[in-house]
Tab-separated table of N, CA, C and O in Angstrom:
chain	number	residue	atom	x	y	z
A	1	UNK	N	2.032	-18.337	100.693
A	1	UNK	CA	1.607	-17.227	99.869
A	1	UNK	C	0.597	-16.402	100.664
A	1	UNK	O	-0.258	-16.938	101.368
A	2	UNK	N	0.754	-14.762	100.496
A	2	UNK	CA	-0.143	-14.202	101.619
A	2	UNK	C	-1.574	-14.092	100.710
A	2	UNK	O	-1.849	-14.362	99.541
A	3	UNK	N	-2.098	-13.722	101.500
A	3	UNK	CA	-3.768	-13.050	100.789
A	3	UNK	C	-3.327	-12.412	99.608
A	3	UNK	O	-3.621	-12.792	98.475
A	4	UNK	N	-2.681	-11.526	99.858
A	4	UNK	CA	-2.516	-10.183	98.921
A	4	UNK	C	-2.401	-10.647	97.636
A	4	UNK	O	-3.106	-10.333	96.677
A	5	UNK	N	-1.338	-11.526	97.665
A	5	UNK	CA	-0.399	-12.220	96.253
A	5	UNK	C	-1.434	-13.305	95.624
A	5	UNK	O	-1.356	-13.740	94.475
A	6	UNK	N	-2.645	-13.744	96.809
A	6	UNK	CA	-3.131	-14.528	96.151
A	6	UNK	C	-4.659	-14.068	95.139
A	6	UNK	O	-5.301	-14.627	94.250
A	7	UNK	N	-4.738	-12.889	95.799
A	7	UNK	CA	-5.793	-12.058	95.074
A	7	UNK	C	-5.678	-10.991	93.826
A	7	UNK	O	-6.466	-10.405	93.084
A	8	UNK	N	-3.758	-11.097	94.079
A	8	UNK	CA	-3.449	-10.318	92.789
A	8	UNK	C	-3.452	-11.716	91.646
A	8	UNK	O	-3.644	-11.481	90.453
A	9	UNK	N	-3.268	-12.884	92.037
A	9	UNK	CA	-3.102	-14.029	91.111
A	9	UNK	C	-4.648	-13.906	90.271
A	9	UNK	O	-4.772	-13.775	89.054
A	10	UNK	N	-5.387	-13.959	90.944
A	10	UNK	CA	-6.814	-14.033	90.700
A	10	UNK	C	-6.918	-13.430	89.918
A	10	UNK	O	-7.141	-13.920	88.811
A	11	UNK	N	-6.793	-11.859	90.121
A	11	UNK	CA	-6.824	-10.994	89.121
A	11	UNK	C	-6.271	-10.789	87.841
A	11	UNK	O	-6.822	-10.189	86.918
A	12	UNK	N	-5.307	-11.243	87.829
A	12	UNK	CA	-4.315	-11.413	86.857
A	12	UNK	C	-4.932	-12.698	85.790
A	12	UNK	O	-5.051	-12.615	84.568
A	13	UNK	N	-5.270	-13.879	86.666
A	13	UNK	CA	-5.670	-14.831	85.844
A	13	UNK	C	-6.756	-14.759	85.558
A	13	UNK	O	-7.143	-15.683	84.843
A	14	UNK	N	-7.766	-13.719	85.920
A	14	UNK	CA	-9.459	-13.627	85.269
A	14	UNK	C	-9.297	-12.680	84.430
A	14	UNK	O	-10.291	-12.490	83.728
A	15	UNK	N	-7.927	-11.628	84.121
A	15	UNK	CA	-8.160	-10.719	83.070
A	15	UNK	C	-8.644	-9.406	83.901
A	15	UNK	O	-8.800	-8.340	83.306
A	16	UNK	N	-8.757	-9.462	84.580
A	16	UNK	CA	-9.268	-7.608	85.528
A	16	UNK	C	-7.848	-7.007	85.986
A	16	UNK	O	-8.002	-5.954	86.604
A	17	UNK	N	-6.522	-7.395	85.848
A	17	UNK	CA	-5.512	-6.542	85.743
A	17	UNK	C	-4.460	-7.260	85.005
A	17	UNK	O	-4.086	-8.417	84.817
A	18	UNK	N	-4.049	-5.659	84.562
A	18	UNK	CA	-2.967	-6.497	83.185
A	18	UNK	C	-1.334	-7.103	84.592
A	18	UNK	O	-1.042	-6.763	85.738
A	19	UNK	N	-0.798	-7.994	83.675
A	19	UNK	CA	0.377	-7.850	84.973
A	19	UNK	C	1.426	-6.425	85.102
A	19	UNK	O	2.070	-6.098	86.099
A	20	UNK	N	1.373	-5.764	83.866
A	20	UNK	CA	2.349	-4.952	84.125
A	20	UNK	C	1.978	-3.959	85.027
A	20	UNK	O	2.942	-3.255	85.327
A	21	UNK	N	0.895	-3.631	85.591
A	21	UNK	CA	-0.421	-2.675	86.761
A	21	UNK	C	-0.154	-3.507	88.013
A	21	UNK	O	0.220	-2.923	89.030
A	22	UNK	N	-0.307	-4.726	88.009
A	22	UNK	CA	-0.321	-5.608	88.973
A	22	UNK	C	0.612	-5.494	90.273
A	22	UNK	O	1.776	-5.372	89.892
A	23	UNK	N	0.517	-5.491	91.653
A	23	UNK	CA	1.543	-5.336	92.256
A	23	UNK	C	2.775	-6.441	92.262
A	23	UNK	O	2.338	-7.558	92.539
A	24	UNK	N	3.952	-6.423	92.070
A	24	UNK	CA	4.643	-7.306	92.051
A	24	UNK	C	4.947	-7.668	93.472
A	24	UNK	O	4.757	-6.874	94.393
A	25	UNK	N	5.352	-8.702	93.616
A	25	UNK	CA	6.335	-9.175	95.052
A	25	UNK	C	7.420	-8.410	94.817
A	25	UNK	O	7.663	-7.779	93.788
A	26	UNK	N	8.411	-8.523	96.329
A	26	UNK	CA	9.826	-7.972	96.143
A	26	UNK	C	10.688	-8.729	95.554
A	26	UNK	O	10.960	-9.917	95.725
A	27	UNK	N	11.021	-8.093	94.976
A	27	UNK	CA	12.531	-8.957	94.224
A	27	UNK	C	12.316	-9.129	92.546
A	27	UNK	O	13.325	-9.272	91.855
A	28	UNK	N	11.172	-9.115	92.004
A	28	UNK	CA	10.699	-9.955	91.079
A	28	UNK	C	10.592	-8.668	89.967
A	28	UNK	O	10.201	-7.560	90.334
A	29	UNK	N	10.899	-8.891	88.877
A	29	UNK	CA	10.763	-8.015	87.616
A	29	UNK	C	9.555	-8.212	87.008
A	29	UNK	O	9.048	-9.327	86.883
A	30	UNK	N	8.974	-7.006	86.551
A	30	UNK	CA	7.969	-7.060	85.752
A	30	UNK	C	8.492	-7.335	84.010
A	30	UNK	O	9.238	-6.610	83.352
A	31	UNK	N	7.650	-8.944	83.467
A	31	UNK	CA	8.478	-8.766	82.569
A	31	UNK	C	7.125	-8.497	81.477
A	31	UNK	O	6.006	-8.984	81.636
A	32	UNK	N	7.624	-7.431	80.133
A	32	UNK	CA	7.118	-6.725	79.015
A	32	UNK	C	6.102	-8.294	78.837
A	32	UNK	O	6.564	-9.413	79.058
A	33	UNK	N	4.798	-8.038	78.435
A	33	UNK	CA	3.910	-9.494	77.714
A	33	UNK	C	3.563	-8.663	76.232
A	33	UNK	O	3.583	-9.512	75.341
A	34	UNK	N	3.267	-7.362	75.693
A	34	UNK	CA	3.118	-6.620	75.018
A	34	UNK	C	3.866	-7.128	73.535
A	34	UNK	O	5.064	-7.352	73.706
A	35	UNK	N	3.547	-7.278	72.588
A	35	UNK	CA	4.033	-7.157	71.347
A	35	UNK	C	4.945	-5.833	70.603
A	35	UNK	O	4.485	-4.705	70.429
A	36	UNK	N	5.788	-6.106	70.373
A	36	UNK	CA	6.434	-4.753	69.501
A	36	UNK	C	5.541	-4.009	68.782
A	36	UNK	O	4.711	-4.568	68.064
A	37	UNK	N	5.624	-2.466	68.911
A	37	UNK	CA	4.625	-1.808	68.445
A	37	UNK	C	5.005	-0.919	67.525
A	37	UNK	O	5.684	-0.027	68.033
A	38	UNK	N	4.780	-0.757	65.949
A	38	UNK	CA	5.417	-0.089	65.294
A	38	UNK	C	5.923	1.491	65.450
A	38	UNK	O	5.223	2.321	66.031
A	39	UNK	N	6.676	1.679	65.110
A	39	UNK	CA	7.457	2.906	65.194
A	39	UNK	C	7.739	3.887	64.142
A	39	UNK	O	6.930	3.659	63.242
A	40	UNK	N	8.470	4.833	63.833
A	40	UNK	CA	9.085	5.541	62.504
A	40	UNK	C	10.204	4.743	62.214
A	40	UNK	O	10.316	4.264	61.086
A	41	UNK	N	10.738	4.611	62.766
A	41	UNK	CA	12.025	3.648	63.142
A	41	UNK	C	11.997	2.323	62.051
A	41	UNK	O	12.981	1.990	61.391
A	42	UNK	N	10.721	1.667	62.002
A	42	UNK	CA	10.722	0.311	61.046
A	42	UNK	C	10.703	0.640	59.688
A	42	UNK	O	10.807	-0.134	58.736
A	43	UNK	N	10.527	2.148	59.675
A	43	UNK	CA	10.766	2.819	57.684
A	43	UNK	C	11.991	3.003	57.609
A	43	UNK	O	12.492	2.756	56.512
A	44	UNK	N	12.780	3.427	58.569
A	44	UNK	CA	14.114	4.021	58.171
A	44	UNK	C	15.333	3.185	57.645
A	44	UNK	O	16.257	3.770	57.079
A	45	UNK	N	15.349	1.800	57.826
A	45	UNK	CA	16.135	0.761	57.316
A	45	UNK	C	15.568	0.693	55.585
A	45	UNK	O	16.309	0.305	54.682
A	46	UNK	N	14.731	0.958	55.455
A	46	UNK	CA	14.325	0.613	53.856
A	46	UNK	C	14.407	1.588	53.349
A	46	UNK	O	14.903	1.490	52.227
A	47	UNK	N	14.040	2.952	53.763
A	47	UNK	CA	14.077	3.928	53.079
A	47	UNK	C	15.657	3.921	52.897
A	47	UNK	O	16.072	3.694	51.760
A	48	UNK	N	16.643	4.166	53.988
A	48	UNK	CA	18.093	5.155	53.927
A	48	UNK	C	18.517	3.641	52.515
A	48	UNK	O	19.689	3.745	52.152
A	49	UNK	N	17.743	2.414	51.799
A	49	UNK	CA	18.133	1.953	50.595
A	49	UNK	C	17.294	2.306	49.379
A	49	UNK	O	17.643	2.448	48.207
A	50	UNK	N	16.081	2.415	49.958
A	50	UNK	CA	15.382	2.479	48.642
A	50	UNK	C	15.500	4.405	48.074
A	50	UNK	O	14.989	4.698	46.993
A	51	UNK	N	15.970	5.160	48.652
A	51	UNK	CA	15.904	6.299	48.498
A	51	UNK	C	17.245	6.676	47.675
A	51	UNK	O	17.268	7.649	46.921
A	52	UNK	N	18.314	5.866	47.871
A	52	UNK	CA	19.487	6.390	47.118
A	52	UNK	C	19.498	5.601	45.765
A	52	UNK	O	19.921	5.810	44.628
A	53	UNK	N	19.016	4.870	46.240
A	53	UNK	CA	18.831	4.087	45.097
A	53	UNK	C	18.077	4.055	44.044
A	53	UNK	O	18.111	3.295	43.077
A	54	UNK	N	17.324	5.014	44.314
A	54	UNK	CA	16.222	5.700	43.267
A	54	UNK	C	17.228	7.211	42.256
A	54	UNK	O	17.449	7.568	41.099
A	55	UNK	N	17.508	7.586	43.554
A	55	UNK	CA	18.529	8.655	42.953
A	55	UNK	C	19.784	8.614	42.023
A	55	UNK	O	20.216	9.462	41.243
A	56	UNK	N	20.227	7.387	42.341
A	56	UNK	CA	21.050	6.747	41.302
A	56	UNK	C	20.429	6.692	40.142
A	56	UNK	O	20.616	7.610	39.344
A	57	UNK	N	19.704	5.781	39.864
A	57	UNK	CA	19.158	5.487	38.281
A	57	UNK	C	18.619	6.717	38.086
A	57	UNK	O	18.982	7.218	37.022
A	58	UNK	N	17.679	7.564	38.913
A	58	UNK	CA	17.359	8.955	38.387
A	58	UNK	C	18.210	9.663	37.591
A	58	UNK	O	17.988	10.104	36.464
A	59	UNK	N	19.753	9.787	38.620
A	59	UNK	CA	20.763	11.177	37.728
A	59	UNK	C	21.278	10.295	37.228
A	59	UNK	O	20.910	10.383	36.056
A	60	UNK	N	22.257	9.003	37.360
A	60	UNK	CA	22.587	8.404	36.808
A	60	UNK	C	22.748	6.941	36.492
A	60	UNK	O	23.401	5.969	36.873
A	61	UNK	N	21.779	7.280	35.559
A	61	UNK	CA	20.823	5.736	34.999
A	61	UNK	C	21.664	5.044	33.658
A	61	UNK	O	21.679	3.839	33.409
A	62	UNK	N	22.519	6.362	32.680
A	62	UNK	CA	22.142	6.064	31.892
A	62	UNK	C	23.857	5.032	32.610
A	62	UNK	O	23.642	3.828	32.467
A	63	UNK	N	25.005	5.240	33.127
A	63	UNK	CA	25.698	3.875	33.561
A	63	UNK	C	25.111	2.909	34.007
A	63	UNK	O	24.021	2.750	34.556
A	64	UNK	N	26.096	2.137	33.667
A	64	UNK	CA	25.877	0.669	33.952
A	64	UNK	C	25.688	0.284	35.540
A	64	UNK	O	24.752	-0.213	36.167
A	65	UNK	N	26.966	0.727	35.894
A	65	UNK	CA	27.636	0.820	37.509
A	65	UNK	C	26.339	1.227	38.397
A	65	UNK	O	25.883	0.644	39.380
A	66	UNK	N	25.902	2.359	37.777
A	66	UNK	CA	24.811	2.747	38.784
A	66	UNK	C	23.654	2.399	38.829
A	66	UNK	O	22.940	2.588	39.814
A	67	UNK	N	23.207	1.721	37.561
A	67	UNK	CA	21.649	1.114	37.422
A	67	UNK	C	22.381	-0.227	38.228
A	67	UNK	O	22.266	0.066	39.418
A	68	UNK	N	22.839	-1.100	38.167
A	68	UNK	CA	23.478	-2.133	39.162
A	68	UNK	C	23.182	-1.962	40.392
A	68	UNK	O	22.482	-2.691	41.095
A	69	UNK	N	23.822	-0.789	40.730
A	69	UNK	CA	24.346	-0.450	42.064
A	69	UNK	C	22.734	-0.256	42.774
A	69	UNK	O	22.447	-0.692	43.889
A	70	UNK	N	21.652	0.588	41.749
A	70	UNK	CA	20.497	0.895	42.610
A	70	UNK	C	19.610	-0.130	42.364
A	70	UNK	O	18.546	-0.094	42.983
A	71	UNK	N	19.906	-1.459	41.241
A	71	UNK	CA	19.077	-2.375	41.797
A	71	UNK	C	19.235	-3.098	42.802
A	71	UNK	O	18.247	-3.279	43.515
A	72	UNK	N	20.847	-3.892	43.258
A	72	UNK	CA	21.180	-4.578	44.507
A	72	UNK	C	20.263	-3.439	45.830
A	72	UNK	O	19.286	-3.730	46.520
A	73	UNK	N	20.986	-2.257	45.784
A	73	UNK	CA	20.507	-1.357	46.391
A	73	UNK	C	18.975	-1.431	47.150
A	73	UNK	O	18.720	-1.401	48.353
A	74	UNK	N	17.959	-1.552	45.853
A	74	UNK	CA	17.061	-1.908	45.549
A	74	UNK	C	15.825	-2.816	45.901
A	74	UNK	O	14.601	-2.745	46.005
A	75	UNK	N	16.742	-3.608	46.008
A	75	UNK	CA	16.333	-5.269	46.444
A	75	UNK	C	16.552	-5.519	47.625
A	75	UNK	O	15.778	-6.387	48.027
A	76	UNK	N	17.548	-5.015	48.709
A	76	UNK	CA	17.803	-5.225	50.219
A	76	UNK	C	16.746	-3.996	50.411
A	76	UNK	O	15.798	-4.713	50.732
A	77	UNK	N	16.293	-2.892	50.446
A	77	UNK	CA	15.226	-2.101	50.109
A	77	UNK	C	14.240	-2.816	50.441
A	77	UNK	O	13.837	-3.025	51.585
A	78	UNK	N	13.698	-3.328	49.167
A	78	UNK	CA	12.204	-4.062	49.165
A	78	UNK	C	12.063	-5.192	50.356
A	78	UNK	O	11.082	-5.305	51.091
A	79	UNK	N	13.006	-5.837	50.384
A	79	UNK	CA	12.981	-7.171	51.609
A	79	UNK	C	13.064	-6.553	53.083
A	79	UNK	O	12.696	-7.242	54.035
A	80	UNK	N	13.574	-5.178	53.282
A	80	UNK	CA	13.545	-4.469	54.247
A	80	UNK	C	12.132	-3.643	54.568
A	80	UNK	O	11.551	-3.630	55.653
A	81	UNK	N	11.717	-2.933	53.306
A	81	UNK	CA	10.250	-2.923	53.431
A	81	UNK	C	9.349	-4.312	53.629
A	81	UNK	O	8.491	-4.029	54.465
A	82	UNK	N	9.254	-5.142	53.374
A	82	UNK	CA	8.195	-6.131	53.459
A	82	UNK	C	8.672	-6.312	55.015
A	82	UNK	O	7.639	-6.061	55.635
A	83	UNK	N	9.588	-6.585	55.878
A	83	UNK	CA	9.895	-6.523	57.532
A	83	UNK	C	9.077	-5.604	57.843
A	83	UNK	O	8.144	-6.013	58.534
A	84	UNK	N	9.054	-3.844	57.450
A	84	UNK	CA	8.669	-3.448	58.040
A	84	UNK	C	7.428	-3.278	58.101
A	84	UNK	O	6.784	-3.172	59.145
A	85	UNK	N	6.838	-3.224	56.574
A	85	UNK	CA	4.777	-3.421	56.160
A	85	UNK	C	4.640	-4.735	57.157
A	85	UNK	O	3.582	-4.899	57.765
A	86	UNK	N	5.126	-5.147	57.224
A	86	UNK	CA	4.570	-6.405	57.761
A	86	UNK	C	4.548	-5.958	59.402
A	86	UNK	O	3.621	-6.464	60.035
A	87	UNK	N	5.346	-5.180	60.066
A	87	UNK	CA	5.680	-4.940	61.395
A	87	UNK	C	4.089	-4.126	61.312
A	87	UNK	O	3.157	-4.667	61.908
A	88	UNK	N	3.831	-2.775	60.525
A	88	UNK	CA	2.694	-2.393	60.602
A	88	UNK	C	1.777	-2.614	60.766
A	88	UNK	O	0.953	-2.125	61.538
A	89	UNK	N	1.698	-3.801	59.717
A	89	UNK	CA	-0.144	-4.526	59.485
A	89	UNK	C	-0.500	-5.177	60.659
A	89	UNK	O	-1.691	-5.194	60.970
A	90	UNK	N	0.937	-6.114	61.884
A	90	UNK	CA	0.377	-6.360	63.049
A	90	UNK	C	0.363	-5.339	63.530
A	90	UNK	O	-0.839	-5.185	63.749
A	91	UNK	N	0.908	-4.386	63.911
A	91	UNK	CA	0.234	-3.436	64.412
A	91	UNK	C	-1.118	-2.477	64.724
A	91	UNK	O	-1.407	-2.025	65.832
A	92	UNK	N	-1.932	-2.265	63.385
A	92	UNK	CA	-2.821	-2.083	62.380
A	92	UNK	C	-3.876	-3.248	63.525
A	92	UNK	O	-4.889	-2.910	64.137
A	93	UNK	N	-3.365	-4.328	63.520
A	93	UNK	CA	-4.143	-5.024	63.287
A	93	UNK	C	-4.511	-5.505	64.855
A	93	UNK	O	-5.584	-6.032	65.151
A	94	UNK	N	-3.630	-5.281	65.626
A	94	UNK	CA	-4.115	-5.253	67.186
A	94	UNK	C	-4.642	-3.943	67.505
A	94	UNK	O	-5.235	-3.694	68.555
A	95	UNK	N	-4.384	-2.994	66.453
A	95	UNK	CA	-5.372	-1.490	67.044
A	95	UNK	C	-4.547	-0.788	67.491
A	95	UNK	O	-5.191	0.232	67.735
A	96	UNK	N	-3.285	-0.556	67.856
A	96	UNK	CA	-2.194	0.563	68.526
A	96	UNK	C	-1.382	1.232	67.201
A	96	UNK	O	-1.057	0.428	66.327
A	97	UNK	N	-1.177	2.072	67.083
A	97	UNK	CA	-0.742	3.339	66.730
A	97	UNK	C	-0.916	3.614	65.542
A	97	UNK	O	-0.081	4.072	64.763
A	98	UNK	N	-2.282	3.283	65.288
A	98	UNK	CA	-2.470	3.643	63.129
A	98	UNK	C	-2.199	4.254	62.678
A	98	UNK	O	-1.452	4.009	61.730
A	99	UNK	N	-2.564	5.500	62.973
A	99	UNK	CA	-1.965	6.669	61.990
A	99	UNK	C	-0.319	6.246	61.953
A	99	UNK	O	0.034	6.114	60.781
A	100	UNK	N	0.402	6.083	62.585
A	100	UNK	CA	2.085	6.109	62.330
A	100	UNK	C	2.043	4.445	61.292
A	100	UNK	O	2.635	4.200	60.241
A	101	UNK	N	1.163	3.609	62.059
A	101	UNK	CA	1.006	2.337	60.709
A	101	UNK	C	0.854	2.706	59.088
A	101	UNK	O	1.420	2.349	58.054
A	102	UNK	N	-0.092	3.505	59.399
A	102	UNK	CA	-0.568	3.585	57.829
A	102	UNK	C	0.579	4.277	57.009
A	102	UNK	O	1.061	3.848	55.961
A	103	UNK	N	0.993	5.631	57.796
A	103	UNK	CA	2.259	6.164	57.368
A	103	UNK	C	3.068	5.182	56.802
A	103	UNK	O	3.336	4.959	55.621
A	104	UNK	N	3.395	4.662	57.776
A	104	UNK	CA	4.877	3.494	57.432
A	104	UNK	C	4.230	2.437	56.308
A	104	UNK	O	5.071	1.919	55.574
A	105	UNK	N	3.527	2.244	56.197
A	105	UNK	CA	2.852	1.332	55.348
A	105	UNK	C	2.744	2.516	53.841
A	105	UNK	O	3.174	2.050	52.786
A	106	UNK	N	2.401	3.403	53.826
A	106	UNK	CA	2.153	4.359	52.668
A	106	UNK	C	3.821	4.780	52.250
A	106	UNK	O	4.179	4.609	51.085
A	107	UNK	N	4.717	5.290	53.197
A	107	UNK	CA	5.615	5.703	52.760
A	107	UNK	C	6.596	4.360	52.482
A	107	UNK	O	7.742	4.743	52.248
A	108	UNK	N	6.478	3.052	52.447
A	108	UNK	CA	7.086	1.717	52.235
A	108	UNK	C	6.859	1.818	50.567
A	108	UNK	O	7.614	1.843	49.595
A	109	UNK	N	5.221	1.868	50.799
A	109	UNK	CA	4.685	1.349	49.096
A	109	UNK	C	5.607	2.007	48.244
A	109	UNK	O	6.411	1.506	47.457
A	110	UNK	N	5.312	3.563	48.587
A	110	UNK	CA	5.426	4.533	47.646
A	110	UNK	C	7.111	4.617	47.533
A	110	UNK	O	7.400	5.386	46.615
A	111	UNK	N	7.781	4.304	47.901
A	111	UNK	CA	9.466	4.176	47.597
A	111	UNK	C	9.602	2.877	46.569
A	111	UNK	O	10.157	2.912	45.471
A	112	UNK	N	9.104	1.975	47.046
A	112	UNK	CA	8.884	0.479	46.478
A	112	UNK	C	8.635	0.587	44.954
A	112	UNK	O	9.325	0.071	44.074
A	113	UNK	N	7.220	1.563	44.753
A	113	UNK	CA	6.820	2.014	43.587
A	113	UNK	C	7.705	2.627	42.172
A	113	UNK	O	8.126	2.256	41.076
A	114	UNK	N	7.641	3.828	43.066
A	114	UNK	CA	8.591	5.295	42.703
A	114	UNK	C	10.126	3.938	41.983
A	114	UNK	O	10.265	3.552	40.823
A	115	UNK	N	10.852	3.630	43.026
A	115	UNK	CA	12.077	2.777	42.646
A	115	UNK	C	11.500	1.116	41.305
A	115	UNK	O	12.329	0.516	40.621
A	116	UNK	N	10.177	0.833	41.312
A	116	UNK	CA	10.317	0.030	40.363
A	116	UNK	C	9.691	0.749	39.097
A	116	UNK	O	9.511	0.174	38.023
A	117	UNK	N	9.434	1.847	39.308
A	117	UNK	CA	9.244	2.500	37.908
A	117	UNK	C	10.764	2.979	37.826
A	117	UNK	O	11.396	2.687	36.810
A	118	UNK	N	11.290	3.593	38.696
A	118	UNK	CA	12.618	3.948	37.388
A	118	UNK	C	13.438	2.613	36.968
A	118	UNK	O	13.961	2.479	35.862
A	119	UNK	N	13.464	1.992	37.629
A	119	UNK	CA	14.577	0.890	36.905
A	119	UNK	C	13.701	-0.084	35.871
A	119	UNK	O	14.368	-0.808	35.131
A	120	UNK	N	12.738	-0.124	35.807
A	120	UNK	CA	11.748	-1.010	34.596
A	120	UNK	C	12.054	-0.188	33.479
A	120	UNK	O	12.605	-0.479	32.417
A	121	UNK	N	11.166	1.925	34.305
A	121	UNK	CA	11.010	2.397	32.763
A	121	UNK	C	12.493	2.838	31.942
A	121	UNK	O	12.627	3.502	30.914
A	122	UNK	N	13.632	2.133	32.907
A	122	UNK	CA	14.669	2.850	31.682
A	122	UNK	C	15.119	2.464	31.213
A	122	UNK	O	15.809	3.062	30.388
């Protein structure tokens, strides 16, 4: 092992460079150590359910077919939101990209909401 590689080790293992900065050897991939970092992307699976599905019981609530249809609807929705609030709050919670956290976290609730008031209140 030369000097070089052995002073980037050092560094690497006292915390004074991250590895992905670090010089690599040849040949060798830098691999991601980083956690998934929330996106817009982790709303859009819950919303493209909880959004039609609101619209259903909205115009048409008073069928059967469709209050059905927007609770199943509904329910893969909510379990899709809790993936993604949950993708947020770690996010949130290591400190990288809040404002788009809180978003995704605000616009989760508020579908969640909005959709268990219409199918309770009708």
């Amino acid at each position: 092992m030369s000097e070089r590689d052995a002073a980037v080790r050092e560094m690497v293992d006292d915390g004074a460079a991250r590895p992905e900065t670090a010089v690599q050897p040849a040949g060798t991939a830098v691999q991601p150590t980083a956690a998934a970092e929330v996106s817009y992307a982790d709303s859009l699976p819950a919303l493209v359910l909880l959004v039609p599905a609101t619209l259903l019981v909205r115009h048409l609530g008073e069928h059967g077919w469709a209050y059905w249809t927007a609770a199943v609807l509904g329910v893969l929705g909510v379990l899709a939101s809790g993936v993604g609030i949950a993708a947020a709050v770690g996010s949130l919670r290591r400190g990288r990209r809040r404002l788009l956290a809180v978003y995704t976290v605000v616009a989760l609730l508020a579908a969640c909401f909005a959709l268990a008031v219409r199918l309770f209140g009708s």
